[in-house]
Amino acid sequence: MNYKISVIVATYNSGDFLNEFLDSIKSQSLGFEDIEVIFVDDASTDDYTLDLLNNFNESYPNVSVIFLDENSGFPGTGRNRGLDLAGGEYVIFADHDDSYVENAFEVMYNEISKENADFLITNYYKVYERETVKEKTVFDGENVVVNNFKDDLRLFDIGPSIWTKLFKKDFLAENNIRFLEGMLAEDLYVYVYALLKSKKTVYLDDFYSYNYSIRDVDGNKSTIHIRNKKYLESMVHGYFEVDNLLDKLNKEEFFSNIFKRHFVYWLTSLVVSDISDAEKRELVVAINPLLKKQLAISSEFDEKSYLPLIDLILAEDYDKIVEEICKIKKSRARKDKIKSFFGLR
C-alpha cells in the first residue's frame, strides 16, 4: 500500500510510553490508514516493551516492528534502518516517549504537498510535570517558505529536534541524507544537511504539532537531562561530523550560524554535569578545536557567564578551563537556591 506518511520510531525499553505514542498516531485526523508506523527496537531487554511491540506488529497491518540483534546505543542506527524500509511519500522520525497532536499530520501533509517542498518544520509544546508551554523561537509566530536556506538564516536557530520535521522521502534518498550512527548530534547533522540541500523549505512557527515530554526524576529522565561523559563525548563526535559536512559541501562560511547556540548548550550541559574534573578536562580537550574556530568568527559566546572561558580556550589552558567551569557551576547553584527561596522558576 502507498502511505502518505511513514513514521519511524527508534525504541529501547520504551514500554511505559508506547501505548500513548501509538494512540496519538491512531487518532490522527489525516487517517490512520494513510500512515505507516515503523518501530525499530534497539535490542530492548524489557519484556513489557518486547511484548507490546510484538502485539502492535500483529494487530495493525500498517505497523511493523524491526528488532535489531545488537544494541547500538544511539538512535541513528534504528532511524536509518526504518528509513530504508519506509514506503510513505513522506517520512518523519519520532521519539518513543512523546506524542503528536490530533491534526499534526493533516496540517503538515497538506502544507508540504501544497508547496511541493522538500521538507517542512513545525513548532512544538514542551510538556513538564505540572505545565505545558509553547516553544518560543526567533520567528515569533511568523511562518516562512524559502527556496534556499540563504533566504532566511534564522532557520539555523531552530532546534534540530527531528520529530517536528517532515521530509519528502525521495529528497532524502536522492541526496543520501542519513543519520550519523554511533554518536549523538545525529539530528543536527540531518537537519543541517537537509537545509543545505533543500530547494524549498516550509516552516510553520505558529503550528504546534508535537508534545515533547520533559521528565527529570531519578530513573525517568528525558535525554535532555542526561549529562554523563558518554553523552557529552558523543555530541562532540557528532559536531565534528557536522563540521566535516560543511567542508564537504563547501559551506564553512555558515559554521557560526549553525554552531553558536549548540556550543552554549554543550557548555551548559558540561557545567551542570556531575562528572569528574578529569573527565571534564578530557571533554574540553576534545571539543576545543571547534570552540576556537567559533571564537575566531564571533570572538564571544552568546552567554555572558562563559566570557571568562574565552581567553582560556584560545590559550588551550585546559586546567584553568575546568577550574572556571566549576566556579560557574557553584555560582549557578547559588542563584538557583535564591530563585527557589523566592518561588521563582
Short mmCIF file of N, CA and C in Angstrom, two decimals, residues 158-259:
data_model
loop_
_atom_site.label_atom_id
_atom_site.label_comp_id
_atom_site.label_asym_id
_atom_site.label_seq_id
_atom_site.Cartn_x
_atom_site.Cartn_y
_atom_site.Cartn_z
N ILE A 158 16.58 27.39 14.71
CA ILE A 158 15.55 26.46 15.15
C ILE A 158 16.22 25.20 15.69
N GLY A 159 15.67 24.64 16.75
CA GLY A 159 16.24 23.42 17.31
C GLY A 159 16.26 22.30 16.28
N PRO A 160 17.28 21.44 16.32
CA PRO A 160 17.41 20.39 15.31
C PRO A 160 16.52 19.19 15.57
N SER A 161 15.80 19.19 16.69
CA SER A 161 14.99 18.03 17.06
C SER A 161 14.18 17.52 15.87
N ILE A 162 14.36 16.26 15.57
CA ILE A 162 13.93 15.71 14.29
C ILE A 162 12.44 15.44 14.21
N TRP A 163 11.76 15.38 15.38
CA TRP A 163 10.38 14.93 15.39
C TRP A 163 9.37 15.94 14.87
N THR A 164 9.76 17.17 14.61
CA THR A 164 8.84 18.15 14.02
C THR A 164 9.17 18.42 12.56
N LYS A 165 9.93 17.54 11.93
CA LYS A 165 10.40 17.77 10.57
C LYS A 165 9.93 16.65 9.65
N LEU A 166 9.10 17.02 8.69
CA LEU A 166 8.55 16.07 7.73
C LEU A 166 9.32 16.19 6.42
N PHE A 167 9.88 15.07 5.96
CA PHE A 167 10.73 15.06 4.78
C PHE A 167 10.08 14.32 3.62
N LYS A 168 10.25 14.84 2.42
CA LYS A 168 9.91 14.06 1.24
C LYS A 168 10.93 12.92 1.15
N LYS A 169 10.45 11.68 1.10
CA LYS A 169 11.38 10.56 1.15
C LYS A 169 12.36 10.58 -0.02
N ASP A 170 11.87 10.90 -1.21
CA ASP A 170 12.75 10.93 -2.38
C ASP A 170 13.85 11.97 -2.22
N PHE A 171 13.56 13.06 -1.55
CA PHE A 171 14.58 14.10 -1.30
C PHE A 171 15.72 13.54 -0.47
N LEU A 172 15.40 12.82 0.60
CA LEU A 172 16.45 12.22 1.43
C LEU A 172 17.25 11.20 0.64
N ALA A 173 16.57 10.38 -0.16
CA ALA A 173 17.25 9.34 -0.92
C ALA A 173 18.16 9.92 -2.00
N GLU A 174 17.66 10.91 -2.71
CA GLU A 174 18.43 11.50 -3.81
C GLU A 174 19.70 12.19 -3.32
N ASN A 175 19.66 12.72 -2.11
CA ASN A 175 20.83 13.42 -1.56
C ASN A 175 21.62 12.57 -0.57
N ASN A 176 21.20 11.31 -0.41
CA ASN A 176 21.85 10.38 0.52
C ASN A 176 21.97 10.98 1.91
N ILE A 177 20.88 11.59 2.37
CA ILE A 177 20.85 12.19 3.70
C ILE A 177 20.45 11.12 4.70
N ARG A 178 21.37 10.78 5.58
CA ARG A 178 21.15 9.72 6.56
C ARG A 178 21.68 10.17 7.92
N PHE A 179 21.23 9.49 8.96
CA PHE A 179 21.65 9.84 10.31
C PHE A 179 23.05 9.31 10.61
N LEU A 180 23.77 10.06 11.43
CA LEU A 180 25.02 9.56 11.97
C LEU A 180 24.71 8.37 12.87
N GLU A 181 25.59 7.40 12.88
CA GLU A 181 25.42 6.24 13.74
C GLU A 181 26.57 6.17 14.75
N GLY A 182 26.29 5.67 15.94
CA GLY A 182 27.31 5.52 16.97
C GLY A 182 27.67 6.80 17.68
N MET A 183 26.83 7.83 17.53
CA MET A 183 27.12 9.12 18.17
C MET A 183 25.84 9.94 18.23
N LEU A 184 25.91 11.06 18.95
CA LEU A 184 24.78 11.99 19.03
C LEU A 184 24.99 13.17 18.07
N ALA A 185 24.11 14.16 18.18
CA ALA A 185 24.03 15.26 17.21
C ALA A 185 23.63 14.73 15.85
N GLU A 186 23.07 13.51 15.83
CA GLU A 186 22.62 12.90 14.58
C GLU A 186 21.44 13.67 13.99
N ASP A 187 20.62 14.28 14.86
CA ASP A 187 19.51 15.09 14.36
C ASP A 187 20.01 16.41 13.78
N LEU A 188 21.00 17.01 14.41
CA LEU A 188 21.59 18.24 13.88
C LEU A 188 22.20 17.99 12.51
N TYR A 189 22.87 16.87 12.35
CA TYR A 189 23.50 16.51 11.08
C TYR A 189 22.46 16.44 9.96
N VAL A 190 21.36 15.72 10.21
CA VAL A 190 20.33 15.57 9.19
C VAL A 190 19.65 16.91 8.91
N TYR A 191 19.39 17.68 9.96
CA TYR A 191 18.73 18.97 9.77
C TYR A 191 19.59 19.92 8.94
N VAL A 192 20.86 20.02 9.28
CA VAL A 192 21.76 20.89 8.54
C VAL A 192 21.89 20.42 7.08
N TYR A 193 22.09 19.14 6.90
CA TYR A 193 22.23 18.57 5.56
C TYR A 193 20.98 18.89 4.72
N ALA A 194 19.81 18.68 5.32
CA ALA A 194 18.56 18.94 4.61
C ALA A 194 18.41 20.41 4.25
N LEU A 195 18.71 21.30 5.19
CA LEU A 195 18.61 22.73 4.91
C LEU A 195 19.53 23.14 3.76
N LEU A 196 20.73 22.62 3.77
CA LEU A 196 21.71 23.00 2.75
C LEU A 196 21.33 22.47 1.36
N LYS A 197 20.59 21.38 1.32
CA LYS A 197 20.24 20.75 0.03
C LYS A 197 18.82 21.07 -0.44
N SER A 198 17.96 21.52 0.44
CA SER A 198 16.56 21.71 0.10
C SER A 198 16.35 22.81 -0.94
N LYS A 199 15.48 22.54 -1.89
CA LYS A 199 15.11 23.53 -2.89
C LYS A 199 13.86 24.29 -2.48
N LYS A 200 13.18 23.78 -1.46
CA LYS A 200 12.07 24.53 -0.86
C LYS A 200 11.82 23.98 0.53
N THR A 201 11.83 24.89 1.52
CA THR A 201 11.62 24.53 2.91
C THR A 201 10.47 25.36 3.47
N VAL A 202 9.58 24.71 4.21
CA VAL A 202 8.45 25.39 4.84
C VAL A 202 8.64 25.33 6.35
N TYR A 203 8.45 26.47 7.01
CA TYR A 203 8.48 26.48 8.48
C TYR A 203 7.20 27.11 9.00
N LEU A 204 6.47 26.35 9.84
CA LEU A 204 5.23 26.81 10.45
C LEU A 204 5.48 27.08 11.93
N ASP A 205 5.88 28.30 12.22
CA ASP A 205 6.20 28.63 13.61
C ASP A 205 4.94 28.70 14.47
N ASP A 206 3.80 28.95 13.86
CA ASP A 206 2.57 29.11 14.63
C ASP A 206 1.78 27.81 14.78
N PHE A 207 2.31 26.70 14.26
CA PHE A 207 1.62 25.42 14.41
C PHE A 207 2.42 24.49 15.30
N TYR A 208 1.79 24.02 16.36
CA TYR A 208 2.45 23.19 17.37
C TYR A 208 1.98 21.74 17.18
N SER A 209 2.82 20.93 16.59
CA SER A 209 2.41 19.59 16.17
C SER A 209 2.75 18.50 17.17
N TYR A 210 3.63 18.79 18.13
CA TYR A 210 4.26 17.71 18.89
C TYR A 210 4.29 18.03 20.37
N ASN A 211 4.07 17.01 21.17
CA ASN A 211 4.16 17.14 22.63
C ASN A 211 5.48 16.52 23.08
N TYR A 212 6.43 17.38 23.41
CA TYR A 212 7.76 16.93 23.83
C TYR A 212 7.78 16.81 25.34
N SER A 213 7.81 15.59 25.81
CA SER A 213 7.74 15.32 27.25
C SER A 213 9.11 15.46 27.89
N ILE A 214 9.20 16.33 28.91
CA ILE A 214 10.47 16.59 29.59
C ILE A 214 10.35 16.09 31.03
N ARG A 215 11.03 15.00 31.32
CA ARG A 215 10.97 14.37 32.64
C ARG A 215 12.33 14.51 33.31
N ASP A 216 12.30 14.75 34.62
CA ASP A 216 13.55 14.94 35.36
C ASP A 216 13.44 14.38 36.77
N VAL A 217 13.19 13.07 36.84
CA VAL A 217 13.17 12.39 38.13
C VAL A 217 14.08 11.18 38.03
N ASP A 218 14.62 10.75 39.15
CA ASP A 218 15.53 9.61 39.15
C ASP A 218 14.85 8.39 38.54
N GLY A 219 15.56 7.76 37.61
CA GLY A 219 15.04 6.58 36.96
C GLY A 219 14.10 6.87 35.81
N ASN A 220 13.79 8.15 35.58
CA ASN A 220 12.89 8.52 34.49
C ASN A 220 13.25 9.91 33.99
N LYS A 221 14.38 10.01 33.32
CA LYS A 221 14.88 11.29 32.84
C LYS A 221 14.83 11.34 31.32
N SER A 222 14.39 12.48 30.78
CA SER A 222 14.49 12.72 29.35
C SER A 222 15.97 12.83 28.97
N THR A 223 16.24 12.58 27.69
CA THR A 223 17.63 12.66 27.23
C THR A 223 18.25 14.02 27.52
N ILE A 224 17.41 15.06 27.48
CA ILE A 224 17.92 16.42 27.71
C ILE A 224 18.54 16.56 29.10
N HIS A 225 18.17 15.68 30.04
CA HIS A 225 18.70 15.76 31.40
C HIS A 225 19.82 14.75 31.67
N ILE A 226 20.21 14.00 30.65
CA ILE A 226 21.30 13.04 30.81
C ILE A 226 22.60 13.72 30.39
N ARG A 227 23.50 13.87 31.33
CA ARG A 227 24.73 14.62 31.03
C ARG A 227 25.95 13.88 31.56
N ASN A 228 26.10 12.62 31.19
CA ASN A 228 27.28 11.87 31.57
C ASN A 228 28.36 12.03 30.50
N LYS A 229 29.51 11.44 30.75
CA LYS A 229 30.64 11.62 29.83
C LYS A 229 30.32 11.04 28.44
N LYS A 230 29.70 9.87 28.42
CA LYS A 230 29.37 9.25 27.14
C LYS A 230 28.48 10.15 26.30
N TYR A 231 27.47 10.74 26.94
CA TYR A 231 26.54 11.63 26.24
C TYR A 231 27.27 12.85 25.68
N LEU A 232 28.05 13.52 26.51
CA LEU A 232 28.75 14.74 26.08
C LEU A 232 29.81 14.44 25.03
N GLU A 233 30.50 13.33 25.18
CA GLU A 233 31.53 12.95 24.21
C GLU A 233 30.90 12.59 22.87
N SER A 234 29.75 11.92 22.91
CA SER A 234 29.06 11.55 21.67
C SER A 234 28.59 12.78 20.91
N MET A 235 28.20 13.81 21.64
CA MET A 235 27.83 15.06 20.99
C MET A 235 29.02 15.69 20.29
N VAL A 236 30.18 15.64 20.93
CA VAL A 236 31.38 16.21 20.31
C VAL A 236 31.70 15.49 19.00
N HIS A 237 31.62 14.17 19.01
CA HIS A 237 31.87 13.41 17.78
C HIS A 237 30.91 13.85 16.68
N GLY A 238 29.64 14.03 17.05
CA GLY A 238 28.65 14.47 16.08
C GLY A 238 28.93 15.87 15.54
N TYR A 239 29.37 16.77 16.42
CA TYR A 239 29.71 18.13 15.99
C TYR A 239 30.83 18.12 14.95
N PHE A 240 31.82 17.28 15.17
CA PHE A 240 32.92 17.20 14.19
C PHE A 240 32.41 16.68 12.85
N GLU A 241 31.45 15.76 12.89
CA GLU A 241 30.89 15.25 11.63
C GLU A 241 30.11 16.33 10.90
N VAL A 242 29.41 17.17 11.65
CA VAL A 242 28.70 18.29 11.02
C VAL A 242 29.70 19.25 10.40
N ASP A 243 30.79 19.52 11.09
CA ASP A 243 31.84 20.37 10.55
C ASP A 243 32.44 19.77 9.28
N ASN A 244 32.65 18.46 9.28
CA ASN A 244 33.15 17.79 8.09
C ASN A 244 32.16 17.91 6.93
N LEU A 245 30.87 17.86 7.25
CA LEU A 245 29.84 18.00 6.23
C LEU A 245 29.92 19.39 5.59
N LEU A 246 30.08 20.41 6.41
CA LEU A 246 30.19 21.77 5.87
C LEU A 246 31.40 21.89 4.95
N ASP A 247 32.48 21.27 5.33
CA ASP A 247 33.68 21.29 4.50
C ASP A 247 33.42 20.57 3.18
N LYS A 248 32.76 19.41 3.25
CA LYS A 248 32.48 18.62 2.04
C LYS A 248 31.58 19.38 1.07
N LEU A 249 30.61 20.12 1.62
CA LEU A 249 29.66 20.85 0.78
C LEU A 249 30.11 22.29 0.49
N ASN A 250 31.30 22.63 0.95
CA ASN A 250 31.85 23.98 0.75
C ASN A 250 30.93 25.04 1.34
N LYS A 251 30.48 24.78 2.59
CA LYS A 251 29.58 25.70 3.28
C LYS A 251 30.16 26.14 4.63
N GLU A 252 31.48 26.16 4.75
CA GLU A 252 32.12 26.51 6.01
C GLU A 252 31.77 27.92 6.49
N GLU A 253 31.36 28.77 5.58
CA GLU A 253 31.03 30.14 5.97
C GLU A 253 29.83 30.21 6.93
N PHE A 254 29.07 29.10 7.01
CA PHE A 254 27.88 29.08 7.87
C PHE A 254 28.14 28.35 9.19
N PHE A 255 29.40 28.10 9.48
CA PHE A 255 29.79 27.39 10.70
C PHE A 255 29.19 28.05 11.95
N SER A 256 29.37 29.33 12.08
CA SER A 256 28.89 30.02 13.28
C SER A 256 27.37 30.08 13.34
N ASN A 257 26.72 30.26 12.20
CA ASN A 257 25.26 30.26 12.18
C ASN A 257 24.70 28.96 12.74
N ILE A 258 25.38 27.88 12.46
CA ILE A 258 24.92 26.56 12.88
C ILE A 258 25.30 26.27 14.33
N PHE A 259 26.53 26.58 14.70
CA PHE A 259 27.07 26.08 15.96
C PHE A 259 26.93 27.02 17.16
#
